[in-house]
PDB file of C-alpha atoms in Angstrom:
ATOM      1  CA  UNK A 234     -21.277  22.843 -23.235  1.00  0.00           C
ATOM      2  CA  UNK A 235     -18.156  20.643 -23.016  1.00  0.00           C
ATOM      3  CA  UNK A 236     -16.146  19.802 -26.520  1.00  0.00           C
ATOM      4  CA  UNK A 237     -15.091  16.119 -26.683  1.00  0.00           C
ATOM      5  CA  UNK A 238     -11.671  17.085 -26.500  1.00  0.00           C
ATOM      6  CA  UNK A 239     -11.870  19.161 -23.840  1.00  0.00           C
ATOM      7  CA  UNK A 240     -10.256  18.072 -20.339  1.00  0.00           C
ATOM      8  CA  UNK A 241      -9.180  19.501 -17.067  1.00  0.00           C
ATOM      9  CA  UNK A 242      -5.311  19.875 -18.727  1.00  0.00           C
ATOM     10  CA  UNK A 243      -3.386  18.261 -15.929  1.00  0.00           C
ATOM     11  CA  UNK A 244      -0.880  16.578 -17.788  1.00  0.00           C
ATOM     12  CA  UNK A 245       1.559  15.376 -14.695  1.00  0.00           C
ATOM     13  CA  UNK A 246      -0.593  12.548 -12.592  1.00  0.00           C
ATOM     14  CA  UNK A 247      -1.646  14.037  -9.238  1.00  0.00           C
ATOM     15  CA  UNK A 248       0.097  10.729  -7.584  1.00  0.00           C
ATOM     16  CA  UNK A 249       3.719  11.827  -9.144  1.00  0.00           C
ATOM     17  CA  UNK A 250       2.796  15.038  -7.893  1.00  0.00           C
ATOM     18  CA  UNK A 251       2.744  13.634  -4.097  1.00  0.00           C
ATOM     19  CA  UNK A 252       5.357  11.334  -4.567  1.00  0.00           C
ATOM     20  CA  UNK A 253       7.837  14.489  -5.935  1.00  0.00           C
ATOM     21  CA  UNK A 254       7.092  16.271  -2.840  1.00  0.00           C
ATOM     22  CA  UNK A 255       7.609  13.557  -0.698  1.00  0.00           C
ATOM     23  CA  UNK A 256      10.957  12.504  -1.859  1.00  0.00           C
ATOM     24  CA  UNK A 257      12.379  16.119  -1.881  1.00  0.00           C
ATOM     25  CA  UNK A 258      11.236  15.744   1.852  1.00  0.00           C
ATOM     26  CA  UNK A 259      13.946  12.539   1.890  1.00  0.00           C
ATOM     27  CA  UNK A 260      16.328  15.144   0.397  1.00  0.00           C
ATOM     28  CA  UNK A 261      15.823  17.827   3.050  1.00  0.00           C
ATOM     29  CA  UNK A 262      15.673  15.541   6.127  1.00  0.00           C
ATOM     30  CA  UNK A 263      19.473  14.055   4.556  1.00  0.00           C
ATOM     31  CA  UNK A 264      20.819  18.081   4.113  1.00  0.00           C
ATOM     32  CA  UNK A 265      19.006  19.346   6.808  1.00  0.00           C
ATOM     33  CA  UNK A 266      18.195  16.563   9.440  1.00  0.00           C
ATOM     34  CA  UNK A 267      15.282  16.917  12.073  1.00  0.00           C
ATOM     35  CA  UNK A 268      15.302  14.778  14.902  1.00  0.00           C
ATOM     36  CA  UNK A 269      12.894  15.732  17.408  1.00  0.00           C
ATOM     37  CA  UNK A 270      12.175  13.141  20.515  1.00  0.00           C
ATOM     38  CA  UNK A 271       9.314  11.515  20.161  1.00  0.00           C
ATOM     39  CA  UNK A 272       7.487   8.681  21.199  1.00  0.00           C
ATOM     40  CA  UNK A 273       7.639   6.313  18.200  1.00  0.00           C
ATOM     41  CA  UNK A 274       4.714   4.230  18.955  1.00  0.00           C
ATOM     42  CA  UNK A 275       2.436   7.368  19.092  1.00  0.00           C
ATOM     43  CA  UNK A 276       3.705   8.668  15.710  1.00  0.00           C
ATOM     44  CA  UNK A 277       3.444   4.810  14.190  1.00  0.00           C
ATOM     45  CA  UNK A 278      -0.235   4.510  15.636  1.00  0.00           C
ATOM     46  CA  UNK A 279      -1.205   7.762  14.302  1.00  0.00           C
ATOM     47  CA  UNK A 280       0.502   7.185  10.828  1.00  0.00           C
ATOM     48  CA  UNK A 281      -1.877   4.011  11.079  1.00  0.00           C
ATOM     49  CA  UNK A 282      -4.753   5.505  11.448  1.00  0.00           C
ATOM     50  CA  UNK A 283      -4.029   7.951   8.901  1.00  0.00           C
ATOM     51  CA  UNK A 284      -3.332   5.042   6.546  1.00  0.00           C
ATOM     52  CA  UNK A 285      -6.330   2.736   7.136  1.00  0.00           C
ATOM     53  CA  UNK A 286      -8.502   6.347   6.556  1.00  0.00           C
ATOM     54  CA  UNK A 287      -6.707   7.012   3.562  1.00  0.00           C
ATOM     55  CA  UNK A 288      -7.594   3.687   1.682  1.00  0.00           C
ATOM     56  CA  UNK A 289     -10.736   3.640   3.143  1.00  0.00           C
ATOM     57  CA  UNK A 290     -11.579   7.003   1.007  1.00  0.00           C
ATOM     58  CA  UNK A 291      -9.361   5.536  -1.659  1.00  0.00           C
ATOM     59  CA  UNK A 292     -11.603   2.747  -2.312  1.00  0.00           C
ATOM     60  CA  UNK A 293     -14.894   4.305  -1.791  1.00  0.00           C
ATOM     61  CA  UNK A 294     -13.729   7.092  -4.427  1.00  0.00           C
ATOM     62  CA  UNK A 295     -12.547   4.744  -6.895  1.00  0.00           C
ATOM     63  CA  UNK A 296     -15.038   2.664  -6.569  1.00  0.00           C
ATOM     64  CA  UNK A 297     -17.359   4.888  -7.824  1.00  0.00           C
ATOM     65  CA  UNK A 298     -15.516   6.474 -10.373  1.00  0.00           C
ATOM     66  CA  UNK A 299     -14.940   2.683 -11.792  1.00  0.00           C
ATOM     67  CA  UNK A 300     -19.201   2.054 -10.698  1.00  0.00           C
ATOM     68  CA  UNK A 301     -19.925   4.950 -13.232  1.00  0.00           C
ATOM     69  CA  UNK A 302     -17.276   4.201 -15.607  1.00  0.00           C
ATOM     70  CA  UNK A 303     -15.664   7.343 -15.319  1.00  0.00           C
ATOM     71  CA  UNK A 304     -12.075   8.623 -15.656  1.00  0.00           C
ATOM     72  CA  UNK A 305      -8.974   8.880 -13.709  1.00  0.00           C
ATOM     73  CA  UNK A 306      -6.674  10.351 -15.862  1.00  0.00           C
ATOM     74  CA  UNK A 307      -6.786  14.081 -15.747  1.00  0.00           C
ATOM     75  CA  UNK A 308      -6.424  14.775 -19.613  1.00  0.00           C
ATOM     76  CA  UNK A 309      -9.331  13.058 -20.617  1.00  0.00           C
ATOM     77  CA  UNK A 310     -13.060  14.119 -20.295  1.00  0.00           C
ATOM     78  CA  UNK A 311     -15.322  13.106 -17.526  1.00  0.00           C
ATOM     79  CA  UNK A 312     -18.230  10.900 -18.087  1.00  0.00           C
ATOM     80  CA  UNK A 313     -20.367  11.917 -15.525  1.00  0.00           C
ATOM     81  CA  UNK A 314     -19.923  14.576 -12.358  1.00  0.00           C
ATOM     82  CA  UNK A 315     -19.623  12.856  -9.371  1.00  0.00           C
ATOM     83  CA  UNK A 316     -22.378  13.770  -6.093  1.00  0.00           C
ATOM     84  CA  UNK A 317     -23.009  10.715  -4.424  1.00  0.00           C
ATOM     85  CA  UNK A 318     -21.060   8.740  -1.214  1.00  0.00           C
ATOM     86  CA  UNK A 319     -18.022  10.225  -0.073  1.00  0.00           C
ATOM     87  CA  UNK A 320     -18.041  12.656  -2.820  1.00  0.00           C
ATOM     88  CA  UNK A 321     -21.138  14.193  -1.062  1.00  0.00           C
ATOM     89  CA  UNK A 322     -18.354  14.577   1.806  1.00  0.00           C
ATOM     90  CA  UNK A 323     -15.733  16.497   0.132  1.00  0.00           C
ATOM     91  CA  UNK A 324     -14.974  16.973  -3.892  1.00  0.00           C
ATOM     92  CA  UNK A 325     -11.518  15.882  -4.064  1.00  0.00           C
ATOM     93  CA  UNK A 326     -11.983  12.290  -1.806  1.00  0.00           C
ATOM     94  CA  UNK A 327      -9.039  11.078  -3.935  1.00  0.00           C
ATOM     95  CA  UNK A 328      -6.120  13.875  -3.584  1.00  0.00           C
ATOM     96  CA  UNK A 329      -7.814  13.961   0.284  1.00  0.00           C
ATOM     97  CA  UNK A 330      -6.945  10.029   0.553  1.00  0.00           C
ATOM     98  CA  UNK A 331      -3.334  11.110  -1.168  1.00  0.00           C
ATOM     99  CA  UNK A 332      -3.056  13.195   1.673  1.00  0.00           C
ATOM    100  CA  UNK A 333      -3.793  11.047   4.206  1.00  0.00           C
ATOM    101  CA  UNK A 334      -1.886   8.901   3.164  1.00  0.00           C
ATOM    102  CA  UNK A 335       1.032  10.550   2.492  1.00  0.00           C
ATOM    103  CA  UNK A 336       0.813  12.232   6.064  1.00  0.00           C
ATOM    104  CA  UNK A 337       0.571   8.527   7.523  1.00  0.00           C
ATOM    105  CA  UNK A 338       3.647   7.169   5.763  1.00  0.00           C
ATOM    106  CA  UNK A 339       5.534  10.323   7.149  1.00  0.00           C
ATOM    107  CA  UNK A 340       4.446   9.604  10.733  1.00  0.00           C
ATOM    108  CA  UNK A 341       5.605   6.367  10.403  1.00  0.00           C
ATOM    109  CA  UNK A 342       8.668   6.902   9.032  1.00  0.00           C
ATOM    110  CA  UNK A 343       9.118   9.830  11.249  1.00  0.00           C
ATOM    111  CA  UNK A 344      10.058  12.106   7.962  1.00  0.00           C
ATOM    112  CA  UNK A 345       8.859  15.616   9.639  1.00  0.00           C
ATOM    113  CA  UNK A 346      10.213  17.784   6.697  1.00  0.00           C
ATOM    114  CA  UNK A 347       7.340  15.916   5.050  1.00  0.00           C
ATOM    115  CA  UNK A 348       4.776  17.129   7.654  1.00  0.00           C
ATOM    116  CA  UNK A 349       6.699  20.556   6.655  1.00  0.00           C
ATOM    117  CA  UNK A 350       6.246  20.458   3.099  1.00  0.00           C
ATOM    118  CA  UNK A 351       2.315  19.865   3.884  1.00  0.00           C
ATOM    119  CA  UNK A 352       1.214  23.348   3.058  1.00  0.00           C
ATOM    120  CA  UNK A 353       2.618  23.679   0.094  1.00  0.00           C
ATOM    121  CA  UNK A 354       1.598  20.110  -1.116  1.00  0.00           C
ATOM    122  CA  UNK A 355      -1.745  21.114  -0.633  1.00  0.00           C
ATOM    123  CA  UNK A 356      -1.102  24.713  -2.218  1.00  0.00           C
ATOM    124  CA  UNK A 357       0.695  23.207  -5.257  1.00  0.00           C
ATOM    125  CA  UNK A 358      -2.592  20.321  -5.518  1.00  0.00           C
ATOM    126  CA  UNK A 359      -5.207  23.106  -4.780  1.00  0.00           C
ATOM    127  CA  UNK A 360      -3.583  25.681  -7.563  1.00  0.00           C
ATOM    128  CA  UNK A 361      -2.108  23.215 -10.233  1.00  0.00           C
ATOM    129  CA  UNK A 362      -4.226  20.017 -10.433  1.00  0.00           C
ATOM    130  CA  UNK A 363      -8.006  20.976  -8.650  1.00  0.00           C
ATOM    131  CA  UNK A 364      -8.613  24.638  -9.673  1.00  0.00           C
ATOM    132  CA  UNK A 365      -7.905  23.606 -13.277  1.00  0.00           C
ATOM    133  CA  UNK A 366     -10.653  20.197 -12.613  1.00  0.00           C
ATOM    134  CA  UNK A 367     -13.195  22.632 -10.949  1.00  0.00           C
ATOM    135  CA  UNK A 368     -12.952  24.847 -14.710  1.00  0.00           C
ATOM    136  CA  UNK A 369     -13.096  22.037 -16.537  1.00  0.00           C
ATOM    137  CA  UNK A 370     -16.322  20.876 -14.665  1.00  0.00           C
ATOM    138  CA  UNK A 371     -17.695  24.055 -14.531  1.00  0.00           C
ATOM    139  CA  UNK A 372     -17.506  24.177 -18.565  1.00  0.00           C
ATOM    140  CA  UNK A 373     -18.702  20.382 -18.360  1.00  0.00           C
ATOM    141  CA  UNK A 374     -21.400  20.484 -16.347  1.00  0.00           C
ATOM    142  CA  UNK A 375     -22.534  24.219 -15.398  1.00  0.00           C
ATOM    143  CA  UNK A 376     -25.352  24.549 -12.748  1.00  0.00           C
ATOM    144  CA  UNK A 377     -24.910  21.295 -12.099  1.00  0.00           C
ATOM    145  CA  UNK A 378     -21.462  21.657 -10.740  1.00  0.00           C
ATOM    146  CA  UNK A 379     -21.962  25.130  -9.645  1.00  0.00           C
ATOM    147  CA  UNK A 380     -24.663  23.747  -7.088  1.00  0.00           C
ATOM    148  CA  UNK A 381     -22.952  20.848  -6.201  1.00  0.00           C
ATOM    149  CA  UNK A 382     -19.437  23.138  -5.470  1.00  0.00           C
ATOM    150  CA  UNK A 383     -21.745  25.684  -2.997  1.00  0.00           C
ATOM    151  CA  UNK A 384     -23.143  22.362  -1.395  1.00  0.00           C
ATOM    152  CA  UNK A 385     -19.696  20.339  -0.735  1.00  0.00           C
ATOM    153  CA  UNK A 386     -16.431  21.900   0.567  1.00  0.00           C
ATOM    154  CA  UNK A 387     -13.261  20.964  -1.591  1.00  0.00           C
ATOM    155  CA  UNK A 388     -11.037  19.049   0.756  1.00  0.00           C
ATOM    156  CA  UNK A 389     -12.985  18.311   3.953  1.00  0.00           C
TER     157      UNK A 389
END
C-alpha cells in the first residue's frame, strides 16, 4: 500500500508545462512565420467552442476533486481515486480541458505552430506528468485503479 510520503513525483505543474509549449510556439511562429489563408471567423468560432468545452471539463473536474477534498498538486498524495462524472469519461479530464483549451486559444489567435507542437504536447504530458500519476495510483490504490484504468480510456 501507499507510504504517506509517497506521490506521483511531478515536480513542474502540468499548467507550466502547457504554457512552456505554447510560448515556444510564439517563438517559432516569430523565426519561422506561418501564414496560411484562412477564414478567421471559422478558426475564432472553432477556438470558441474549444474554449467553452474546455472549462466546461475544467469545472466539472475540479469540482470534484475540491467535492472530495482531494489534491491538485502533483507532489502530494491523493486522498481518494477519482471514478465518478466526467472522470468516468476519460482519466485525465483536467490535462484533456488543458488541451482544449490550449488548442482553442491557438485557433483564435491563429498560432498554427501551436496546432504543430500538439503531438508532442500530448507526448511530453502522456510520458512526463500521467504515466508517472497512473504508477503512483497503481501503488495507491491497486485493483481499484487497475479496474478502473481497463474501464476508462486516458484522454478521451
Amino acid at each position: 500500500m501507499k507510504k504517506k510520503t509517497d506521490s506521483p513525483g511531478v515536480f513542474i505543474p502540468p499548467p507550466i508545462i502547457y504554457l512552456l509549449i505554447f510560448l515556444s510556439s510564439f517563438l517559432l511562429q516569430r523565426a519561422v512565420p506561418i501564414k496560411p489563408s484562412v477564414n478567421y471567423y471559422l478558426t475564432l468560432s472553432v477556438g470558441i467552442i474549444f474554449i467553452i468545452s474546455s472549462i466546461a471539463v475544467l469545472i466539472a473536474a475540479i469540482g470534484l476533486f475540491i467535492k472530495s477534498k482531494n489534491t491538485l498538486i502533483t507532489i502530494k498524495p491523493a486522498n481518494s481515486l477519482q471514478t465518478t462524472g466526467i472522470y468516468s469519461f476519460t482519466r485525465n479530464p483536467m490535462y484533456l480541458g488543458l488541451m482544449l483549451l490550449y488548442t482553442g486559444i491557438a485557433m483564435i489567435i491563429v498560432n498554427w505552430w501551436a496546432l504543430i507542437l500538439l503531438p508532442a504536447l500530448v507526448l511530453i504530458v502522456t510520458y512526463f506528468i500521467i504515466k508517472p500519476e497512473e504508477r503512483y495510483l497503481e501503488r495507491s490504490f491497486g485493483l481499484l485503479y487497475l479496474q478502473y484504468k481497463r474501464e476508462v480510456r486516458r484522454w478521451i
